[in-house]
Amino acid sequence: MAQQRHAAPPPLKTEEDYIPYPSVHEVLGREGPFPLILLPQFGGYWIEGTNHQLSGAPEPPLTPAPGTRARLEGNHTAKIYRKHFLGKEHFNYYSLDPALGHLVFSLKYDEQEHLHLLLRTRTRTLHDVVPISCLAEFPNVVQMAKLVCEDINVDRFYPVLYPKASRLILAFDEHVLSNHFKFGVIYQKLGQTSEEELFGTTEESPAFAEFLDVLGQRVQLRDFKGFRGGLDVTHGQTGSESVYCHFRDKEIMFHVSTKLPYTEGDAQQLQRKRHIGNDIVAIVFQDENTPFVPDMIASNFLHAFVVVQLEQGGPQGTLYKVSVTARDDVPFFGPPLPDPAIFRKGPEFQEFLLTKLINAEYACYKAEKFAKLEERTRAALLETLHEELQGRSQAMLGLGPDDERPDNGSAAPGFFESFKSLLVPGSRRGRRGSAIGLGSVEEALLVPGKSPSRRRPGPLGSRRSSAIGIESIQEAPPGRDGPAANTDGAGSAHSSPESRRHPDRAERPEPPRDFSRSSSSASSFGSVAEEPDEHPEAEPGRDSRSPSGTPRQCDAFADPPWPEEPLGTPPGSARHPAEPPCPEIKIQLERPPPTPGS
């Protein structure tokens, strides 16, 4: 026998586990009264309110104190920003943590010398109030954030500079709050134990109609202006009437099974299940004593049920028994049921029931299925908020979407990236000039033997300054020698390709000249060559002179073939192919051999 038990696979549940959870048919075969709710055979639900035995006392089962109201639960952290920050002096920051993801941080320093800290992560929002007296020194922003969450691993937080950022942050914080609710209402008659039987009921008993009046008021759906809860208010495809309630600034629409359209021949009644099956919380009303099992209705959304059963109270009026059940991963929600869980019909019962329904939906959001959906939604919204705050803040600084953004970790383009863009054909930067002030190399390389054509500089000059901070190299104080101070177009021999091929030209002596000191801060790499008007036959390698005797600037990157065309020849001028080169050039480039007596 022991070997057989060892060989057989272990059952999911032992025999003892099934004893507390009999089937509904087995229970109905016994003698009543029956409980309002039966747990499924495999469990997965918890029950509140199992005692419904009246003690015989004539006092009403529920007598709340005058003026007391049941507390509505909800996400109170989502209301902190509106309550403590909005409209008050505070500061907002954003950052990106490698592990926690996008972060949005708010802090406020109040008159009582307390720091109000509010940190938003992709999983939750953390809030804390820290007295300044508890800190050894006033912390920086990163240290403040670590007071709320020690797992933060960022170097800095970036300030939010957008004036309307509070609206964006408030919208994110309160996206989990809602003033609109929809609940299903299922009518269970005596002996109904299946989903098809529950949704197939078309008639309403007087007791059920009386209970609907406790929930709210009957409204006509056509042209209804309030919260419709997904019901059709134009064409009447979801029925003509429903039950609606306005409770504590919240609108509630009930999906009543008997008021939704009934389809002949459809055993599942998909028109009814389409609405009730997509609700999170539902009410089950029982005329008589028939247990309800939560797994009677197959739904991925329904997580909690409030079961109400009519109890004839005689002279005490109409009484209702109440039990609550929810899935195991749904936390307990208030207000708690009394013991015994019996209520007298009246406004107190309505307030208790509506509060219980709203709190049940908030509690169901913490279940595993809805928590994962909420986490994905929150992460996406937080990323959008982070990008919006970052973009708006940079726009306030005058940075566009294509500008440099050091805050994102991107650096300005370096020398090699800028120079590389010059050599790429079709590059926009290559045509217009590099970021470090270099002239257009591509234009000079496209037409061999020609200098790049440039317009005459205006009164203020057209020299472009260097982005790397190099001042004008052609500036030279008056009175220096030519070879040492010759820093204009032809004298830039250290950077010119021509000077590399003919080093003797670069070291050619030249008589002293009076240089005009340039007032431009532009680099000589980006200087613009002036076009001579009356001297097209100037000597190559020398500065062409204007009629007034001042030297003209030549382009350092012009590399014409030697000696076909003079460097200062403007494009479009007459060429002289038969003219021999000037003889003085050879005399100046050749040094006389030393004599034996020297």
XYZ file of C-alpha atoms in Angstrom:
598
model
C 0.000 0.000 0.000
C 2.844 2.337 0.824
C 4.533 1.469 -2.479
C 1.352 2.309 -4.401
C 1.141 5.692 -2.674
C 4.780 6.347 -3.469
C 4.387 5.409 -7.129
C 1.252 7.490 -7.712
C 1.749 11.233 -8.408
C 0.869 13.414 -5.424
C -2.605 14.957 -5.717
C -2.996 18.706 -5.879
C -4.979 18.650 -2.639
C -5.437 16.000 -0.009
C -8.803 14.599 0.955
C -8.898 16.776 4.051
C -8.578 19.921 1.929
C -11.864 19.181 0.192
C -13.869 18.801 3.379
C -14.344 22.560 4.042
C -15.141 23.199 0.379
C -18.021 20.964 -0.722
C -19.733 21.513 -4.027
C -22.842 23.643 -4.189
C -24.947 20.658 -5.239
C -23.767 18.702 -2.230
C -24.674 21.560 0.063
C -28.106 21.987 -1.451
C -28.736 18.291 -0.789
C -28.409 18.927 2.897
C -30.808 20.561 5.233
C -30.754 24.368 5.412
C -30.229 27.121 6.173
C -27.327 27.470 3.793
C -24.522 29.999 3.917
C -24.630 32.953 1.551
C -21.262 32.045 -0.008
C -19.468 28.771 -0.610
C -15.773 28.672 -1.363
C -14.719 26.935 -4.584
C -13.418 23.395 -4.140
C -9.876 24.542 -4.967
C -10.136 27.572 -2.738
C -8.522 30.818 -3.837
C -11.028 33.125 -2.064
C -11.605 34.474 1.432
C -14.967 35.215 3.077
C -16.043 37.940 5.485
C -19.342 37.847 7.370
C -20.417 34.310 8.131
C -22.601 34.906 11.195
C -26.184 35.869 10.396
C -27.971 34.634 13.509
C -30.152 37.211 15.182
C -29.925 37.224 18.967
C -33.615 38.017 19.357
C -33.001 41.494 20.736
C -35.438 44.092 19.451
C -32.662 46.616 18.834
C -31.741 47.209 15.182
C -28.704 45.251 14.049
C -26.888 48.351 12.844
C -27.175 51.695 14.616
C -24.249 53.910 13.608
C -23.608 56.989 15.659
C -25.124 60.190 14.254
C -22.744 62.062 11.970
C -20.312 59.155 11.565
C -19.424 58.092 8.053
C -17.597 55.046 6.826
C -14.113 55.871 5.562
C -13.491 55.672 1.853
C -10.210 54.010 1.050
C -8.046 54.929 -1.883
C -4.584 55.941 -2.980
C -3.947 58.763 -0.514
C -0.341 59.148 -1.664
C -1.669 60.413 -4.991
C -3.247 63.378 -3.183
C -0.097 64.528 -1.363
C 1.215 66.778 -4.133
C -2.065 68.676 -4.411
C -2.358 68.988 -0.641
C 1.192 69.936 0.379
C 3.008 71.195 -2.744
C 0.632 72.694 -5.298
C 0.358 76.449 -4.955
C 3.222 76.596 -2.438
C 6.896 77.289 -2.936
C 8.614 74.046 -3.783
C 11.160 72.598 -6.186
C 10.912 69.783 -8.723
C 13.774 67.722 -10.140
C 14.241 64.833 -12.534
C 16.928 62.216 -13.047
C 17.535 58.739 -14.470
C 18.664 55.910 -12.220
C 20.288 52.839 -13.850
C 18.262 50.487 -11.644
C 15.172 52.448 -10.586
C 14.590 54.066 -13.953
C 13.086 57.531 -14.375
C 12.779 59.627 -11.224
C 10.798 62.789 -10.516
C 11.484 64.386 -7.156
C 9.640 67.189 -5.344
C 10.752 68.889 -2.157
C 9.405 71.686 -0.005
C 10.825 73.475 3.024
C 8.033 74.678 5.313
C 7.973 77.267 8.075
C 8.242 74.608 10.776
C 11.660 73.692 9.367
C 10.519 70.407 7.926
C 11.457 68.931 4.568
C 8.534 67.465 2.648
C 9.997 64.940 0.208
C 8.043 63.222 -2.571
C 9.851 60.769 -4.857
C 8.213 59.086 -7.835
C 9.619 55.868 -9.254
C 8.220 53.505 -11.832
C 6.807 51.222 -9.122
C 5.548 53.587 -6.411
C 5.560 57.066 -4.906
C 7.450 57.603 -1.653
C 6.704 60.422 0.792
C 8.451 61.497 3.952
C 8.668 64.523 6.256
C 12.108 65.081 7.801
C 12.804 67.691 10.510
C 15.876 69.797 9.828
C 16.915 69.429 13.460
C 17.530 65.716 12.867
C 20.168 66.409 10.212
C 23.771 67.319 10.934
C 23.925 69.652 7.923
C 21.548 70.803 5.244
C 21.607 68.078 2.559
C 21.820 68.499 -1.175
C 19.159 67.186 -3.518
C 20.715 63.737 -3.957
C 21.046 63.329 -0.219
C 17.438 64.412 0.264
C 16.274 61.805 -2.230
C 18.292 59.132 -0.430
C 16.457 60.023 2.775
C 13.316 58.720 1.072
C 14.875 55.832 -0.869
C 18.310 54.498 -0.026
C 18.548 52.580 -3.310
C 19.007 55.742 -5.385
C 22.266 55.694 -7.332
C 22.517 58.937 -9.295
C 25.150 61.668 -9.302
C 22.761 64.574 -9.583
C 19.191 65.701 -10.113
C 18.357 68.254 -12.778
C 16.044 71.141 -11.873
C 12.719 71.543 -13.636
C 12.553 75.012 -15.200
C 9.173 74.779 -16.918
C 6.699 77.174 -15.218
C 3.715 74.867 -15.777
C 5.466 71.716 -14.610
C 3.167 71.430 -11.578
C 0.227 70.679 -13.857
C 2.071 67.830 -15.530
C 3.233 66.377 -12.222
C -0.238 66.672 -10.712
C -1.791 64.873 -13.682
C 0.662 62.006 -13.237
C 0.107 61.709 -9.494
C -3.682 61.679 -9.791
C -4.001 59.369 -12.770
C -4.850 56.553 -10.342
C -7.736 58.527 -8.830
C -11.181 58.278 -10.289
C -14.602 59.601 -9.398
C -16.396 57.159 -11.689
C -17.229 53.580 -10.777
C -19.236 50.791 -12.385
C -20.423 47.691 -10.554
C -22.322 44.652 -11.702
C -25.612 43.565 -10.108
C -26.557 39.883 -10.508
C -29.933 38.528 -9.551
C -29.750 34.936 -8.209
C -33.038 33.115 -7.822
C -33.664 30.024 -5.753
C -31.753 26.980 -7.014
C -29.614 28.826 -9.610
C -26.068 27.451 -9.496
C -24.581 28.160 -12.937
C -23.564 31.159 -15.001
C -26.147 30.433 -17.673
C -28.936 30.421 -15.116
C -27.769 33.655 -13.509
C -27.571 35.582 -16.795
C -30.712 33.986 -18.194
C -33.065 35.590 -15.664
C -35.343 38.163 -17.263
C -37.895 38.902 -14.541
C -37.394 40.961 -11.413
C -39.017 40.085 -8.108
C -40.470 42.849 -5.909
C -37.693 42.256 -3.383
C -35.039 42.739 -6.069
C -36.746 45.885 -7.354
C -36.847 47.231 -3.783
C -33.136 46.510 -3.387
C -32.341 48.387 -6.589
C -34.035 51.446 -5.084
C -31.618 51.164 -2.162
C -28.639 51.271 -4.520
C -29.672 54.347 -6.473
C -32.225 55.867 -8.795
C -33.517 54.463 -12.041
C -32.497 56.514 -15.061
C -33.329 56.403 -18.736
C -30.219 55.738 -20.751
C -31.213 57.663 -23.859
C -29.525 61.088 -23.801
C -28.236 60.447 -20.276
C -25.642 63.111 -19.377
C -23.935 61.535 -16.368
C -21.367 58.769 -16.167
C -22.691 55.985 -18.368
C -20.250 53.199 -17.430
C -19.898 51.930 -20.996
C -23.638 51.768 -21.637
C -25.130 53.057 -24.869
C -26.972 56.339 -24.335
C -27.651 57.042 -28.014
C -29.110 54.019 -29.781
C -30.345 51.958 -26.840
C -28.278 48.873 -27.653
C -27.586 48.189 -23.948
C -31.137 48.555 -22.736
C -33.375 51.487 -22.001
C -33.001 51.763 -18.231
C -30.339 51.395 -15.561
C -29.546 52.332 -11.956
C -27.350 55.341 -11.223
C -26.101 56.921 -8.004
C -24.185 60.058 -7.011
C -22.307 59.341 -3.796
C -19.705 61.569 -2.109
C -18.780 63.425 -5.292
C -18.507 60.101 -7.100
C -20.693 58.783 -9.893
C -21.698 55.130 -9.885
C -23.395 53.265 -12.725
C -24.717 49.769 -12.064
C -24.824 47.058 -14.719
C -28.010 45.270 -13.718
C -28.268 41.808 -15.278
C -32.033 41.947 -15.742
C -31.911 45.361 -17.448
C -29.234 44.483 -19.982
C -30.410 43.103 -23.354
C -31.514 39.457 -23.406
C -30.720 37.463 -26.549
C -32.941 34.525 -27.440
C -31.013 31.332 -28.159
C -27.772 32.588 -26.575
C -27.098 30.401 -23.562
C -24.127 32.510 -22.424
C -25.951 35.833 -22.858
C -22.851 37.572 -24.067
C -24.584 40.944 -24.213
C -24.982 40.798 -20.455
C -21.706 39.129 -19.627
C -19.836 41.604 -21.792
C -20.526 44.310 -19.215
C -20.766 42.431 -15.930
C -17.837 40.130 -16.766
C -15.616 43.169 -17.324
C -16.466 44.727 -13.970
C -14.106 44.269 -11.027
C -16.681 44.152 -8.233
C -20.229 42.836 -8.426
C -23.259 42.538 -6.131
C -25.182 39.281 -5.963
C -28.736 39.632 -4.682
C -30.500 36.510 -3.439
C -34.251 36.296 -2.957
C -33.996 33.053 -1.048
C -31.386 30.898 0.575
C -29.200 29.610 -2.303
C -25.413 29.706 -1.874
C -23.257 31.634 -4.336
C -19.879 30.253 -5.433
C -17.386 32.833 -6.807
C -16.264 30.590 -9.649
C -19.804 30.316 -11.010
C -18.951 33.232 -13.317
C -15.854 32.781 -15.450
C -14.133 36.162 -15.640
C -10.607 37.466 -15.547
C -11.725 40.797 -14.084
C -14.228 39.984 -11.360
C -12.222 39.813 -8.148
C -14.719 40.624 -5.372
C -18.397 39.935 -4.685
C -20.770 41.436 -2.132
C -23.633 39.011 -1.554
C -26.888 40.430 -0.153
C -29.768 38.184 0.877
C -33.218 39.303 1.872
C -34.233 38.566 5.482
C -37.838 39.018 6.447
C -37.687 41.172 9.520
C -41.367 41.328 10.369
C -42.068 44.364 12.550
C -38.443 45.534 12.291
C -38.845 46.145 8.589
C -36.803 44.755 5.731
C -33.470 43.263 6.776
C -30.518 42.221 4.662
C -27.805 39.665 5.334
C -24.418 40.550 3.886
C -21.314 38.495 3.134
C -18.195 39.492 1.197
C -15.751 37.335 -0.734
C -12.655 38.178 -2.761
C -9.668 36.434 -4.275
C -6.758 35.571 -2.035
C -4.453 38.234 -3.450
C -6.993 40.985 -2.737
C -6.248 42.613 0.640
C -8.964 43.134 3.210
C -11.029 46.292 2.751
C -13.374 48.154 5.060
C -15.656 49.077 6.542
C -15.802 45.795 8.467
C -19.051 43.911 8.673
C -20.793 43.842 12.027
C -21.461 40.669 13.947
C -24.009 39.480 13.035
C -23.753 40.866 9.503
C -27.358 41.973 9.230
C -28.560 45.437 8.216
C -31.877 47.218 8.293
C -33.007 48.896 5.124
C -32.262 52.590 5.228
C -29.759 55.302 4.307
C -27.174 53.872 6.712
C -27.224 50.581 4.862
C -26.910 52.363 1.515
C -23.912 54.345 2.681
C -22.241 51.260 4.113
C -22.875 49.226 0.974
C -21.640 51.883 -1.473
C -18.552 52.521 0.643
C -17.830 48.805 0.740
C -18.119 48.569 -3.039
C -15.769 51.482 -3.706
C -13.205 50.235 -1.208
C -13.441 46.770 -2.743
C -12.450 48.117 -6.151
C -9.495 50.009 -4.722
C -8.378 46.836 -2.924
C -8.693 44.770 -6.096
C -6.248 47.089 -7.835
C -3.601 45.686 -5.487
C -4.158 42.147 -6.721
C -1.376 40.639 -8.805
C -3.163 40.901 -12.151
C -4.121 44.549 -11.806
C -0.900 45.510 -10.034
C 1.153 44.416 -13.046
C -1.074 46.369 -15.405
C -0.819 49.423 -13.199
C 2.955 49.115 -12.965
C 3.343 49.036 -16.752
C 0.997 51.980 -17.136
C 2.773 53.931 -14.423
C 6.203 53.272 -15.915
C 5.082 54.503 -19.333
C 3.451 57.627 -17.894
C 6.492 58.395 -15.745
C 8.795 58.093 -18.740
C 6.554 60.470 -20.665
C 6.540 62.914 -17.739
C 10.349 62.715 -17.450
C 10.838 63.434 -21.151
C 8.315 66.264 -21.044
C 9.976 67.936 -18.059
C 13.412 67.513 -19.610
C 12.371 68.885 -22.985
C 10.465 71.814 -21.521
C 13.308 72.709 -19.182
C 15.843 72.680 -22.006
C 13.507 74.765 -24.132
C 13.487 77.356 -21.374
C 17.274 77.484 -21.702
C 16.994 78.016 -25.452
C 18.025 74.493 -26.358
C 16.078 72.911 -29.169
C 15.620 69.203 -29.784
C 18.706 69.114 -32.077
C 20.962 71.225 -29.897
C 23.687 70.021 -27.603
C 22.329 68.481 -24.418
C 25.098 67.888 -21.916
C 22.472 66.947 -19.350
C 21.749 63.795 -21.280
C 25.372 62.807 -21.258
C 25.993 63.815 -24.892
C 29.009 65.969 -25.565
C 29.586 68.554 -28.230
C 31.034 67.192 -31.479
C 34.806 66.976 -31.238
C 37.505 67.907 -33.703
C 37.636 64.562 -35.483
C 33.856 64.355 -35.832
C 33.761 67.884 -37.243
C 36.650 67.278 -39.613
C 35.167 63.975 -40.724
C 31.951 65.722 -41.681
C 33.960 67.948 -44.017
C 35.206 65.012 -46.030
C 31.855 63.270 -46.448
C 30.361 64.112 -49.855
C 26.948 65.623 -49.516
C 27.522 66.490 -45.910
C 25.680 69.602 -44.948
C 28.400 70.678 -42.585
C 31.039 69.939 -45.220
C 29.509 72.470 -47.560
C 28.948 75.168 -45.014
C 32.131 74.837 -43.008
C 33.197 72.897 -39.991
C 32.309 73.518 -36.382
C 35.860 74.552 -35.549
C 35.979 77.394 -38.066
C 37.605 75.636 -41.010
C 36.708 76.900 -44.441
C 34.963 74.734 -46.955
C 37.480 72.109 -47.999
C 35.047 70.359 -50.279
C 34.615 73.398 -52.497
C 38.375 73.692 -52.927
C 38.715 70.017 -53.809
C 35.885 69.916 -56.327
C 37.580 72.304 -58.801
C 41.302 71.524 -59.004
C 43.462 74.514 -59.786
C 40.952 77.084 -58.573
C 40.589 78.929 -55.355
C 37.168 78.769 -53.760
C 35.136 81.769 -54.774
C 34.092 83.952 -51.874
C 32.214 87.163 -51.643
C 33.880 90.349 -50.678
C 33.658 90.903 -46.950
C 31.393 93.660 -45.773
C 32.257 96.565 -43.523
C 32.159 94.328 -40.435
C 34.158 91.550 -42.054
C 33.092 88.020 -42.883
C 35.695 86.070 -40.957
C 34.164 83.316 -38.857
C 35.419 82.781 -35.369
C 36.624 79.401 -34.224
C 34.385 77.218 -32.086
C 37.368 75.912 -30.151
C 38.428 79.378 -29.032
C 41.450 79.986 -31.311
C 41.887 83.721 -31.758
C 42.899 85.279 -35.025
C 46.334 84.042 -35.961
C 46.773 86.715 -38.562
C 46.886 89.380 -35.853
C 50.450 90.627 -35.569
C 51.818 93.739 -33.937
C 53.319 96.277 -36.336
C 57.050 96.322 -36.767
C 57.830 92.606 -36.668
C 59.910 90.952 -39.320
C 58.168 89.377 -42.247
C 59.288 85.752 -41.847
C 58.380 85.725 -38.186
C 55.114 87.620 -38.425
C 53.879 86.422 -41.782
C 50.756 84.657 -40.501
C 48.332 85.472 -43.275
C 47.307 83.264 -46.186
C 50.687 82.436 -47.727
C 52.630 82.675 -44.506
C 50.681 79.877 -42.834
C 53.258 77.450 -44.117
C 52.969 75.058 -41.235
C 49.381 74.215 -42.140
C 49.383 74.636 -45.899
C 49.870 71.604 -48.135
C 51.874 73.768 -50.538
C 54.424 74.561 -47.885
C 54.959 70.854 -47.209
C 55.814 70.170 -50.832
C 58.043 73.250 -51.236
C 59.673 74.011 -47.913
C 62.015 76.546 -49.535
C 59.028 78.690 -50.424
C 57.809 78.746 -46.865
C 61.210 80.003 -45.617
C 61.639 82.602 -48.362
C 62.863 85.881 -46.890
C 60.653 88.851 -47.447
C 61.249 92.510 -46.814
C 59.615 93.954 -43.720
C 56.115 95.218 -44.222
C 53.586 97.136 -42.230
C 50.807 94.783 -41.319
C 47.394 96.111 -40.413
C 46.222 94.625 -37.111
C 43.025 92.688 -37.645
C 40.131 93.375 -35.305
C 38.458 90.042 -35.979
C 38.632 87.212 -33.480
C 38.216 84.621 -36.207
C 40.756 81.890 -36.697
C 43.001 82.111 -39.740
C 41.772 78.628 -40.605
C 38.348 80.079 -41.321
C 39.476 83.437 -42.770
C 37.968 84.516 -46.040
C 40.181 85.422 -48.985
C 39.615 88.853 -50.428
C 39.457 89.029 -54.185
C 41.905 91.498 -55.737
C 40.395 93.775 -58.311
C 43.363 95.255 -60.165
C 46.248 92.826 -59.614
C 45.401 89.455 -61.124
C 49.113 88.730 -61.806
C 50.373 88.864 -58.271
C 53.314 86.677 -57.350
C 52.392 83.241 -56.024
C 53.245 82.754 -52.394
C 53.167 86.501 -51.728
C 50.422 88.664 -50.369
C 48.712 90.684 -53.027
C 48.573 94.340 -52.157
C 45.701 96.720 -52.525
C 46.302 100.122 -54.162
C 46.761 101.603 -50.696
C 49.633 99.230 -49.957
C 47.934 97.046 -47.358
C 48.348 93.297 -47.743
C 45.394 91.221 -48.925
C 44.447 88.016 -47.156
C 44.720 84.752 -49.119
C 42.948 81.512 -48.410
C 45.209 79.114 -46.559
C 43.547 76.063 -48.089
C 43.799 77.211 -51.693
C 46.318 74.847 -53.276
C 46.545 75.752 -56.969
C 49.017 73.990 -59.259
C 52.357 75.732 -59.406
C 52.869 77.940 -61.358
C 49.895 77.671 -63.706
C 47.694 80.187 -61.926
C 48.614 82.760 -59.331
C 47.112 82.295 -55.925
C 45.423 85.656 -55.935
C 43.729 85.165 -59.317
C 40.005 85.488 -58.826
C 37.674 82.986 -60.483
C 36.441 84.111 -63.878
C 39.413 86.392 -64.628
C 41.465 86.065 -67.835
C 44.112 83.368 -67.717
C 47.617 83.785 -69.215
C 48.914 80.312 -70.051
C 51.807 81.622 -72.205
C 53.177 84.026 -69.621
C 56.378 82.629 -68.025
C 56.795 82.727 -64.323
C 58.468 85.755 -62.822
C 62.272 85.382 -62.818
C 62.679 86.990 -59.409
C 61.155 83.918 -57.837
C 64.101 81.711 -58.730
C 66.553 84.311 -57.491
C 64.828 84.567 -54.145
C 64.541 80.798 -53.718
C 68.150 79.932 -54.579
C 70.907 80.777 -52.177
C 74.302 81.757 -53.712
C 77.089 79.249 -53.112
C 79.555 80.333 -50.488
C 82.803 81.823 -51.794
C 86.137 80.378 -50.683
C 87.187 83.630 -49.000
C 84.043 84.108 -46.883
